[in-house]
Coordinates of C-alpha atoms and ligand atoms in Angstrom, one line a residue:
M6 CA 19.4 -17.0 24.8
N7 CA 20.2 -20.8 24.9
I8 CA 17.1 -23.0 25.1
V9 CA 16.6 -26.7 25.8
V10 CA 13.6 -28.6 24.3
V11 CA 12.8 -31.9 25.9
G12 CA 9.9 -34.3 25.9
A13 CA 8.0 -34.6 29.2
Q14 CA 6.4 -38.1 28.7
W15 CA 7.6 -41.2 26.8
G16 CA 8.8 -39.5 23.6
D17 CA 6.9 -38.5 20.5
E18 CA 5.5 -35.4 22.1
G19 CA 6.0 -33.4 19.0
K20 CA 9.5 -32.1 19.7
G21 CA 10.3 -32.1 15.9
K22 CA 7.6 -29.6 15.1
L23 CA 8.4 -27.4 18.1
I24 CA 12.1 -27.4 17.3
D25 CA 11.4 -26.6 13.7
I26 CA 9.4 -23.5 14.8
L27 CA 11.8 -22.4 17.5
S28 CA 14.9 -22.9 15.4
K29 CA 13.8 -20.0 13.2
D30 CA 15.1 -17.6 15.9
V31 CA 18.3 -19.4 17.0
D32 CA 21.7 -19.8 15.3
I33 CA 22.6 -23.3 16.2
T34 CA 20.6 -26.5 17.0
V35 CA 22.4 -29.2 18.9
R36 CA 21.4 -32.9 19.5
Y37 CA 23.0 -34.0 22.7
Q38 CA 21.8 -37.6 23.3
G39 CA 20.1 -40.6 21.8
G40 CA 20.7 -41.8 18.3
S41 CA 18.7 -43.1 15.3
N42 CA 16.1 -44.4 17.8
A43 CA 14.5 -40.9 17.6
G44 CA 12.0 -40.0 15.0
H45 CA 11.2 -36.3 14.8
T46 CA 8.6 -35.3 12.3
V47 CA 8.5 -31.9 10.5
I48 CA 5.8 -31.1 8.1
V49 CA 6.2 -28.2 5.7
G50 CA 3.3 -27.7 3.3
T51 CA 2.8 -31.1 1.6
E52 CA 6.3 -32.2 2.4
H53 CA 6.8 -34.6 5.3
Y54 CA 10.2 -35.2 6.8
V55 CA 11.3 -37.6 9.6
F56 CA 14.7 -37.0 11.2
H57 CA 16.4 -39.6 13.2
L58 CA 20.0 -38.3 13.7
L59 CA 19.9 -35.0 12.0
P60 CA 18.7 -32.1 14.2
S61 CA 15.1 -31.1 13.2
A62 CA 16.4 -27.6 12.3
I63 CA 18.2 -28.9 9.3
L64 CA 15.6 -27.5 6.9
R65 CA 16.3 -24.0 8.0
K66 CA 18.7 -22.4 5.6
G67 CA 21.7 -20.6 7.1
K68 CA 21.4 -22.3 10.5
V69 CA 24.0 -24.7 11.9
C70 CA 23.1 -28.1 13.2
V71 CA 25.3 -30.0 15.6
I72 CA 25.4 -33.7 16.5
G73 CA 27.0 -33.6 19.9
N74 CA 29.3 -36.0 21.7
G75 CA 26.4 -37.5 23.7
V76 CA 24.8 -38.8 20.6
V77 CA 25.5 -42.3 19.4
V78 CA 26.0 -42.0 15.6
D79 CA 25.1 -44.8 13.2
P80 CA 27.1 -43.6 10.1
K81 CA 25.0 -45.7 7.8
A82 CA 21.7 -44.3 9.1
L83 CA 23.2 -40.7 9.1
L84 CA 24.4 -41.0 5.5
E85 CA 21.1 -42.4 4.4
E86 CA 19.4 -39.4 5.9
I87 CA 21.8 -37.0 4.2
D88 CA 21.3 -38.8 0.9
S89 CA 17.6 -38.9 1.1
L90 CA 17.5 -35.1 1.7
K91 CA 19.8 -34.6 -1.2
K92 CA 17.4 -36.5 -3.4
R93 CA 14.7 -34.0 -2.3
G94 CA 16.9 -31.1 -3.3
I95 CA 18.4 -30.3 0.1
R96 CA 22.2 -30.4 0.2
I97 CA 23.9 -30.4 3.6
S98 CA 27.3 -28.8 3.7
P99 CA 30.0 -29.1 6.4
Q100 CA 29.2 -25.4 7.2
Q101 CA 25.7 -26.5 8.1
L102 CA 26.3 -29.8 9.9
K103 CA 29.0 -30.5 12.5
I104 CA 29.5 -33.9 14.1
A105 CA 31.4 -34.3 17.4
V106 CA 34.8 -35.9 17.1
N107 CA 34.1 -37.7 20.4
S108 CA 30.7 -39.0 19.6
H109 CA 30.4 -42.8 19.7
I110 CA 29.8 -44.9 16.6
V111 CA 27.0 -47.5 16.3
M112 CA 28.5 -50.7 14.8
P113 CA 26.8 -53.6 13.1
Y114 CA 27.4 -55.8 16.2
H115 CA 25.5 -53.3 18.3
R116 CA 22.4 -53.6 16.1
S117 CA 22.7 -57.4 16.3
L118 CA 23.1 -57.5 20.0
D119 CA 20.2 -55.1 20.5
G120 CA 17.9 -57.7 18.7
L121 CA 19.5 -60.8 20.3
R122 CA 19.4 -59.5 23.9
E123 CA 15.8 -58.4 23.4
K124 CA 14.8 -61.8 22.1
M125 CA 16.4 -63.5 25.1
R126 CA 14.7 -61.2 27.7
E127 CA 11.6 -62.5 29.5
H128 CA 10.5 -58.9 30.1
K129 CA 11.1 -57.2 26.8
I130 CA 11.9 -53.5 26.6
G131 CA 10.6 -53.1 23.1
T132 CA 13.7 -51.3 21.9
T133 CA 13.8 -49.7 18.4
G134 CA 16.5 -52.2 17.5
R135 CA 18.9 -49.5 16.4
G136 CA 21.8 -50.7 18.6
I137 CA 21.4 -47.8 21.0
G138 CA 21.7 -49.7 24.3
P139 CA 24.7 -51.8 23.3
C140 CA 26.5 -48.8 21.8
Y141 CA 26.1 -46.8 25.1
A142 CA 27.1 -49.9 27.0
D143 CA 30.4 -50.1 25.1
K144 CA 31.0 -46.4 25.7
V145 CA 30.7 -46.9 29.5
T146 CA 32.6 -50.2 29.4
R147 CA 35.4 -48.3 27.6
C148 CA 35.5 -50.4 24.5
G149 CA 33.5 -48.0 22.3
I150 CA 34.7 -46.6 19.0
R151 CA 34.4 -42.8 18.6
M152 CA 34.2 -40.7 15.5
V153 CA 37.9 -39.7 16.0
D154 CA 38.9 -43.4 16.1
L155 CA 37.0 -44.1 12.9
L156 CA 38.9 -41.3 11.2
N157 CA 42.3 -42.8 12.1
P158 CA 42.7 -46.1 10.2
R159 CA 45.3 -47.5 12.6
V160 CA 43.3 -46.8 15.7
F161 CA 40.2 -48.0 14.1
E162 CA 41.8 -51.3 13.0
N163 CA 43.0 -52.0 16.5
K164 CA 39.8 -51.2 18.3
L165 CA 37.7 -53.1 15.8
K166 CA 39.9 -56.2 16.2
D167 CA 39.7 -56.0 20.0
N168 CA 36.0 -55.7 19.8
L169 CA 35.5 -58.5 17.4
R170 CA 37.7 -60.8 19.4
E171 CA 35.4 -60.4 22.4
K172 CA 32.1 -60.0 20.6
N173 CA 32.4 -62.9 18.3
E174 CA 33.0 -65.2 21.2
Y175 CA 29.9 -63.8 22.8
F176 CA 27.8 -64.3 19.7
K177 CA 29.0 -67.8 19.4
K178 CA 28.8 -68.9 23.1
V179 CA 25.8 -67.0 24.3
F180 CA 23.6 -66.7 21.3
N181 CA 24.9 -69.6 19.2
Q182 CA 25.4 -67.2 16.2
G183 CA 28.1 -66.5 13.7
G184 CA 30.1 -63.4 14.4
F185 CA 31.3 -60.5 12.2
H186 CA 34.2 -60.4 9.7
F187 CA 36.9 -57.8 10.3
D188 CA 37.5 -57.1 6.6
E189 CA 33.8 -56.4 5.8
I190 CA 33.2 -54.0 8.6
Y191 CA 36.6 -52.3 8.2
D192 CA 36.0 -51.6 4.5
E193 CA 32.4 -50.5 5.0
Y194 CA 33.3 -48.1 7.9
M195 CA 36.3 -46.7 6.1
G196 CA 33.9 -45.7 3.4
Y197 CA 31.7 -43.9 5.9
A198 CA 34.8 -42.3 7.4
R199 CA 35.7 -40.7 4.1
R200 CA 32.2 -39.3 3.6
L201 CA 31.8 -38.0 7.2
K202 CA 35.2 -36.5 7.7
P203 CA 34.4 -33.1 6.4
Y204 CA 31.6 -32.7 9.0
V205 CA 33.7 -33.8 12.0
C206 CA 35.1 -31.3 14.5
D207 CA 35.4 -30.6 18.2
T208 CA 31.8 -29.4 18.5
A209 CA 32.2 -28.5 22.2
L210 CA 34.8 -25.9 21.3
Y211 CA 32.7 -24.8 18.3
V212 CA 29.5 -24.3 20.2
N213 CA 31.2 -22.6 23.2
A214 CA 33.0 -20.2 20.8
E215 CA 29.8 -19.3 19.1
I216 CA 28.1 -18.7 22.5
A217 CA 31.0 -16.4 23.4
R218 CA 30.2 -14.5 20.2
K219 CA 26.6 -14.1 21.5
K220 CA 25.1 -16.7 19.1
S221 CA 22.0 -18.5 20.4
V222 CA 21.7 -22.3 20.8
L223 CA 18.8 -24.6 20.9
F224 CA 19.4 -28.1 22.4
E225 CA 17.1 -30.7 20.9
G226 CA 16.3 -33.5 23.3
A227 CA 15.3 -36.9 21.9
Q228 CA 12.9 -39.3 23.7
G229 CA 11.3 -38.1 26.9
A230 CA 11.5 -37.8 30.6
F231 CA 10.2 -41.3 31.4
L232 CA 12.7 -42.8 29.0
D233 CA 15.6 -41.2 30.8
I234 CA 18.0 -43.8 32.1
D235 CA 18.0 -42.3 35.6
F236 CA 14.5 -40.9 36.0
G237 CA 12.4 -43.0 33.7
T238 CA 10.4 -46.2 34.1
Y239 CA 13.6 -48.2 34.4
P240 CA 14.4 -50.7 32.8
F241 CA 11.8 -49.7 30.2
V242 CA 13.8 -46.7 29.2
T243 CA 16.5 -45.7 26.6
S244 CA 20.2 -45.7 27.5
S245 CA 20.8 -42.0 27.8
N246 CA 19.9 -39.0 30.0
T247 CA 17.1 -37.4 28.0
M248 CA 16.5 -34.6 30.5
V249 CA 18.4 -31.3 30.9
G250 CA 21.2 -33.1 32.7
G251 CA 22.2 -34.7 29.5
V252 CA 22.8 -31.4 27.8
A253 CA 26.0 -30.5 29.6
S254 CA 27.7 -34.0 29.3
G255 CA 26.3 -34.5 25.8
S256 CA 27.4 -31.2 24.3
G257 CA 30.2 -29.8 26.5
V258 CA 28.2 -26.7 27.2
A259 CA 28.0 -26.0 30.9
P260 CA 24.6 -25.8 32.8
V261 CA 25.2 -22.1 33.6
K262 CA 24.9 -21.3 29.9
I263 CA 21.4 -22.7 29.7
H264 CA 18.7 -20.0 30.0
K265 CA 15.4 -21.8 29.5
V266 CA 13.9 -25.3 29.3
I267 CA 10.8 -25.8 27.2
A268 CA 9.0 -29.1 27.5
A269 CA 6.9 -30.7 24.8
V270 CA 3.8 -32.3 26.3
K271 CA 1.2 -34.2 24.4
A272 CA -2.3 -33.2 25.3
Y273 CA -2.8 -36.9 26.1
T274 CA -0.2 -39.6 26.6
T275 CA 1.5 -42.1 24.3
R276 CA 4.1 -44.8 24.7
V277 CA 5.8 -47.0 22.2
G278 CA 7.4 -50.2 23.5
E279 CA 6.9 -52.0 26.7
G280 CA 6.6 -50.8 30.3
P281 CA 4.1 -49.4 32.8
F282 CA 1.5 -46.9 31.7
P283 CA -1.0 -46.0 34.4
T284 CA -3.4 -43.9 32.3
E285 CA -3.5 -46.3 29.3
F286 CA -6.8 -46.4 27.4
D287 CA -9.0 -49.5 27.0
A288 CA -8.8 -51.0 23.5
K289 CA -11.7 -49.1 21.9
M290 CA -10.5 -45.6 23.0
D291 CA -6.9 -46.6 22.2
N292 CA -7.8 -47.4 18.6
E293 CA -9.8 -44.2 18.3
I294 CA -7.1 -41.8 19.5
R295 CA -4.4 -43.8 17.6
A296 CA -6.3 -43.3 14.4
K297 CA -7.0 -39.6 15.0
G298 CA -3.5 -38.8 16.2
K299 CA -1.7 -41.0 13.7
E300 CA 0.0 -42.6 16.6
F301 CA 2.4 -44.9 14.8
G302 CA 6.2 -44.8 15.6
A303 CA 8.1 -42.5 13.3
T304 CA 11.1 -44.8 13.5
T305 CA 9.7 -48.3 13.7
G306 CA 6.1 -47.9 12.5
R307 CA 4.8 -49.7 15.6
P308 CA 1.4 -48.6 16.9
R309 CA 1.8 -46.3 19.9
R310 CA -0.1 -47.1 23.1
C311 CA -2.4 -44.2 24.0
G312 CA -3.9 -42.9 27.3
W313 CA -5.2 -39.8 29.1
F314 CA -3.0 -36.9 30.2
D315 CA -1.1 -37.8 33.4
S316 CA -0.2 -34.8 35.5
V317 CA 1.6 -37.0 38.1
L318 CA 4.2 -37.9 35.4
V319 CA 4.5 -34.4 33.9
R320 CA 4.8 -32.8 37.3
Y321 CA 7.7 -35.1 38.2
A322 CA 9.3 -34.4 34.9
A323 CA 9.0 -30.7 35.5
T324 CA 10.8 -31.0 38.8
V325 CA 13.8 -33.0 37.6
G326 CA 13.8 -31.3 34.2
G327 CA 13.6 -27.7 35.5
F328 CA 10.9 -26.8 33.0
N329 CA 10.2 -23.1 32.5
E330 CA 7.5 -23.4 29.9
L331 CA 5.3 -26.1 28.4
A332 CA 4.2 -26.6 24.8
I333 CA 1.0 -28.6 24.6
M334 CA 1.1 -30.6 21.4
K335 CA -1.7 -32.2 19.4
L336 CA -4.6 -30.7 21.3
D337 CA -6.7 -31.0 18.1
V338 CA -6.6 -34.8 18.4
L339 CA -9.1 -34.4 21.3
D340 CA -11.4 -32.2 19.2
E341 CA -14.3 -34.7 18.9
L342 CA -14.4 -36.0 22.5
K343 CA -17.4 -35.5 24.6
T344 CA -15.5 -35.7 27.9
I345 CA -11.8 -35.6 28.6
K346 CA -10.1 -37.0 31.6
L347 CA -7.0 -35.8 33.4
C348 CA -5.1 -37.9 35.9
K349 CA -4.3 -35.8 39.0
A350 CA -3.1 -38.5 41.4
Y351 CA -2.5 -42.3 41.8
K352 CA -4.3 -44.6 44.2
Y353 CA -2.4 -47.7 45.4
K354 CA -3.4 -50.0 48.3
G355 CA -6.0 -47.6 49.5
K356 CA -3.6 -44.6 49.6
T357 CA -3.8 -41.6 47.3
F358 CA -0.6 -39.9 46.3
K359 CA 0.5 -37.2 43.9
D360 CA 4.2 -38.1 43.4
Y361 CA 5.5 -40.4 40.9
S362 CA 7.0 -43.6 42.3
H363 CA 10.0 -45.6 41.1
D364 CA 8.7 -48.8 42.6
Y365 CA 7.8 -51.0 39.6
E366 CA 4.8 -52.6 41.4
V367 CA 3.4 -49.3 42.3
V368 CA 3.6 -47.8 38.8
C369 CA 2.2 -51.0 37.3
Q370 CA -0.7 -51.3 39.8
A371 CA -1.5 -47.7 40.7
K372 CA -5.0 -46.7 39.6
P373 CA -5.2 -43.1 38.2
V374 CA -7.5 -40.7 40.0
Y375 CA -9.3 -38.8 37.3
E376 CA -11.0 -35.5 36.9
E377 CA -13.4 -35.2 34.0
M378 CA -13.9 -32.1 31.9
P379 CA -16.3 -31.5 29.0
G380 CA -14.8 -31.6 25.5
W381 CA -15.1 -28.7 23.0
Q382 CA -16.3 -30.9 20.1
T383 CA -15.3 -28.4 17.5
P384 CA -12.2 -28.2 15.2
L385 CA -9.4 -26.0 16.6
G386 CA -7.1 -26.0 13.6
K387 CA -7.8 -22.5 12.4
I388 CA -7.5 -20.7 15.7
R389 CA -4.3 -18.7 16.4
D390 CA -5.4 -16.7 19.5
F391 CA -5.7 -18.3 22.9
R392 CA -8.7 -16.1 23.7
K393 CA -10.6 -17.4 20.6
L394 CA -10.4 -21.1 21.8
P395 CA -13.7 -22.5 23.0
S396 CA -14.0 -22.1 26.8
Q397 CA -13.8 -25.9 27.3
A398 CA -10.4 -26.0 25.5
R399 CA -9.1 -23.0 27.6
D400 CA -10.3 -24.7 30.8
Y401 CA -8.5 -27.9 29.8
I402 CA -5.3 -26.0 29.2
N403 CA -5.6 -24.0 32.3
R404 CA -6.2 -27.1 34.4
M405 CA -3.2 -28.8 32.9
E406 CA -1.1 -25.8 33.7
E407 CA -2.4 -25.7 37.3
L408 CA -1.8 -29.5 37.8
V409 CA 1.8 -29.3 36.5
G410 CA 2.6 -26.0 37.9
V411 CA 4.5 -24.6 34.8
P412 CA 3.2 -22.0 32.4
I413 CA 1.9 -23.2 29.1
K414 CA 3.3 -21.0 26.4
Y415 CA 2.6 -22.9 23.1
I416 CA -0.4 -24.8 22.1
S417 CA -0.2 -26.9 18.9
I418 CA -3.5 -27.4 17.1
G419 CA -2.3 -29.2 13.9
S420 CA 0.7 -30.7 12.3
E421 CA 1.6 -27.8 10.0
R422 CA 4.3 -25.2 10.9
D423 CA 1.8 -22.4 11.4
E424 CA -0.8 -24.4 13.4
I425 CA 0.4 -23.1 16.7
I426 CA -1.0 -20.7 19.3
V427 CA 1.6 -18.6 21.2
R428 CA 0.4 -17.2 24.5
Ligands
IMO514 P1 11.6 -39.6 19.9 O1 12.8 -38.7 20.0 C1 9.3 -42.9 21.7 C2 11.7 -46.2 23.3 C3 11.5 -47.6 22.6 C4 11.7 -48.5 23.8 C5 12.7 -47.8 24.7 C6 14.2 -48.2 24.5 O2 11.0 -39.7 18.6 O3 10.6 -39.1 21.0 P2 15.9 -47.9 22.5 O4 15.9 -48.3 21.1 O5 16.1 -46.4 22.7 O6 16.9 -48.7 23.3 O7 14.5 -48.3 23.1 O8 12.7 -46.4 24.3 N1 12.1 -45.1 22.4 C7 11.2 -44.1 22.0 N2 9.9 -44.0 22.2 N3 10.0 -41.9 21.0 C8 11.4 -42.0 20.8 O9 12.1 -41.1 20.3 C9 12.0 -43.2 21.3 N4 13.3 -43.7 21.3 C10 13.3 -44.8 22.0 O10 10.3 -47.7 22.0 O11 10.5 -48.5 24.6
MG515 MG1 9.3 -39.7 17.6

């Protein structure tokens, strides 16, 4: 069985924990989009890990992790991740990690451009500053540098020279900044190439061959539905297809080989960075939930904006994402609340509607129509059986399920591996 795990909101839904759990039963875990903008947290006992480029299953011994062609790989960030795991006693061998020969490489000028473009924008996106947008832009503009190019010094030299010729002019004329020196980047990246080479292969051929041998694959989405370049709150999105559509192009595994899509959904909503957020809390409630849910970006440390659960968003995500099952994450964060609100529709200019709108003014100005439910006001962390949940918590879950129209299979009630209820 080949499964996709995606986020159904604006990222940070708890995909890391979910993937860590599900990866126990699969052979291979594949990242198919995004880059080191992702921050997937896995907690094992007292050990706390945050993965940016490495698939969250990397802690599972004997399992293979793949960084697919749809991922933009920052070699510096990736090697830092590998080295920091090594310091903690976890060695990653080429048998365990495979990187797509045709993945694109994040270059120092991508990171610079990310920051400079953001600075110049009147309406900031609030990017993670990891060079993701500029790297994907170069991929589409056809001046990107791929892993395979990096491994061939002659090709790399030519491509880097071409890029610097154009980019250095741009840095000078548009941003009034100094550019980059060929020699420095060349030497730095040749060093990365030497270290990464053992891991690089045609991962599309590898994964398809393993599927043919009846091995099971888990595709790990980064970010979330409303950060998808096509379906998200554009332009306040990331630069890749975060939804199931990204799997095929980002891994080379055809849609017919995908059997199930599981979406991670936070029991409330968070967003980091700029952009519309209809159910955002007022300042007091925002601070309360942020503190309880430790809602600070795992990549940038920025405080996440928090709000009520929005079924208009998740229902839309379920439609375009083909969700088969939901995993409700961080339900325990709501443990102390007296009442809990769920958004079931939006109201705009006197009209009520249940479908998400791509019109910027509508999403910015729409007022959520809420339903209120009583809270359970008791800790859920020790419960492992759905029937043992307080009736208010069961009602909340059942109502979420009804509003979204997709069965809820997993309910996470704590950050530890075993703090999960499977229905
Ligand atoms: P995970 O995988 C939450 C957001 C940024 C910004 C926008 C564009 O941990 O859920 P980018 O650097 O991608 O160009 O930034 O997307 N963003 C995320 N928000 N979780 C993430 O990843 C994110 N990755 C990017 O905050 O608003
Ligand atoms: Mg995250």
